Amino acid sequence: MRILSIFGTRPEAIKMAPLVKALAAEPSLESRVCITGQHQQMLDQVMDLFGLKAHCRLDVMRPNQSLNSLTAALFDAIDPLLEAERPDRVLVHGDTTTALVAAMAAFHRRIPVGHVEAGLRTGDLRQPWPEEMNRRSIDLIADQLFAPTAESRCNLLDERLAGQIWVTGNTVIDALQKTARRIDDDDHLRQRLDNRFGFLQPGRRLLLVTGHRRENFGEGLRHICQALRRLAQRADLQIVYPLHLNPNVKGPVTEQLGGLHNVHLIEPQDYLSFVRLMQRAHVVLTDSGGVQEEAPTLGKPVLVMRDVTERPEAVAAGTARLVGTSTQSIEQGVSALLDDEALWRQSAQACNPYGDGQASARIVDALLGRPVSEFAVRMPQAAQPLAVPGQTVPG
Ligand code: UD1
Ligand code: UDP
């Protein structure tokens, strides 16, 4: 069976890397990888780290391009690729424009599609935008749905979709566990990574920030920056914000926060360095999808700058909290974790609602028609799993 994995952005590459490795290890499968180039620099960092080889590279990225021009470029580039490769199955990941177009292009050619990270929902097409529409559409197309959690399976069942569903855990946990172990087991590597962050001061606690969602461009990002300016006045805190290369993020954030002595705006980090930063963080503040899944595994309290999340499991477990994008609620959320030791301890309990490191192996089993031993969460004693998606900000 010839399987063609198509991806193009940083998070897709991190989450597909363990699966691509597992596919390559199966003698009965011919695994091919196509990189669309939706991201260039940020994707290459991941390919290099995981030693991934692309059989084909498209070149669709243009500086600050619109979603429609990206979509058109992807259709133009992916269709001839499908014609040339003639795969038995296409695998796509998550909810990016690359994933949506690859799934639609395969559907038009009657090639079956497997969706990795199926079933995530906020229930609101406006957030995350356009990703909520992308993933719903991909789930409609796919005949194999690899749902990371029981909640995501429930979402798919509610929509009465035709595809077969397996609960696999999220492949990001496969990637994270391997990467964190590599750092933990190698003193020399750890030291080398720490040397990159020589600007960090031992006496100050680290707030690690990422923020790049399109629905937060403009006002949302301004509020986030205002909150960070206020928090930067604390003498016990230092802030590190690796900036997404999207000019709508990099420009405004640099304008508003550049030059503050304890706010470090840095380039997008390779995955090893970013995992090290997460390990060293006291609190993580983010609107990213993947980081919401990783921080709980590392036992880091995570504040999510969104009004609604498609990843309610960590909120239910008490490791994550939604703070929206108002200046006040972000500032209060971070301050509470800095000032209330008991609250921080409670939120810092490591939990793994998103996976156990075996997601890729389960997906390969499903692809090959072998029995799949599905992922089941072991929640901490006090935690109650949420039955409903799209947890909203309390109050
Ligand atoms: C995209 C995904 C989003 C995902 C994010 C991860 C869609 C609609 N959105 O976000 O779901 O969370 O990737 O990062 O697919 N750029 C570079 N070099 C790079 C990457 C980006 O210069 O390596 C710049 C380019 O100007 C590009 C712009 O960033 O046009 C935006 O890239 P894009 O893929 O559109 O990113 P997002 O939509 O922000
Ligand atoms: N990440 C990284 N370097 C960075 C910031 C994030 O490697 O400088 C990783 C992070 O650990 C996570 C993924 O990138 O696995 C998240 O990507 P992003 O926030 O771009 O997208 P999202 O998850 O929101 O789709």
PDB file of C-alpha atoms in Angstrom, residues 36-40 59-74 97-98 214 217 246-248:
ATOM      1  CA  THR A  36       3.707  21.802   0.544  1.00  0.00           C
ATOM      2  CA  GLY A  37       5.927  24.608   1.804  1.00  0.00           C
ATOM      3  CA  GLN A  38       3.039  26.536   3.444  1.00  0.00           C
ATOM      4  CA  HIS A  39       5.778  27.325   5.960  1.00  0.00           C
ATOM      5  CA  GLN A  40       9.404  27.387   4.913  1.00  0.00           C
ATOM      6  CA  ASP A  59       6.714  25.884  -2.980  1.00  0.00           C
ATOM      7  CA  VAL A  60       3.484  27.648  -2.119  1.00  0.00           C
ATOM      8  CA  MET A  61       4.592  30.149   0.531  1.00  0.00           C
ATOM      9  CA  ARG A  62       4.529  33.812  -0.423  1.00  0.00           C
ATOM     10  CA  PRO A  63       5.135  36.602   2.072  1.00  0.00           C
ATOM     11  CA  ASN A  64       1.923  37.481   3.927  1.00  0.00           C
ATOM     12  CA  GLN A  65      -0.354  35.770   1.391  1.00  0.00           C
ATOM     13  CA  SER A  66      -4.125  35.687   1.727  1.00  0.00           C
ATOM     14  CA  LEU A  67      -5.946  32.459   2.594  1.00  0.00           C
ATOM     15  CA  ASN A  68      -7.559  32.375  -0.842  1.00  0.00           C
ATOM     16  CA  SER A  69      -4.312  32.767  -2.753  1.00  0.00           C
ATOM     17  CA  LEU A  70      -2.707  30.108  -0.540  1.00  0.00           C
ATOM     18  CA  THR A  71      -5.675  27.802  -1.189  1.00  0.00           C
ATOM     19  CA  ALA A  72      -5.493  28.338  -4.953  1.00  0.00           C
ATOM     20  CA  ALA A  73      -1.722  27.750  -5.001  1.00  0.00           C
ATOM     21  CA  LEU A  74      -2.155  24.544  -2.989  1.00  0.00           C
ATOM     22  CA  THR A  97      -5.163  25.149   4.823  1.00  0.00           C
ATOM     23  CA  THR A  98      -2.644  22.582   3.565  1.00  0.00           C
ATOM     24  CA  ARG A 214      -5.513  34.925  12.997  1.00  0.00           C
ATOM     25  CA  PHE A 217      -4.760  39.852  14.841  1.00  0.00           C
ATOM     26  CA  ASN A 246       3.668  35.868  10.141  1.00  0.00           C
ATOM     27  CA  PRO A 247       4.211  39.624   9.594  1.00  0.00           C
ATOM     28  CA  ASN A 248       0.848  40.307  11.254  1.00  0.00           C
TER      29      ASN A 248
END
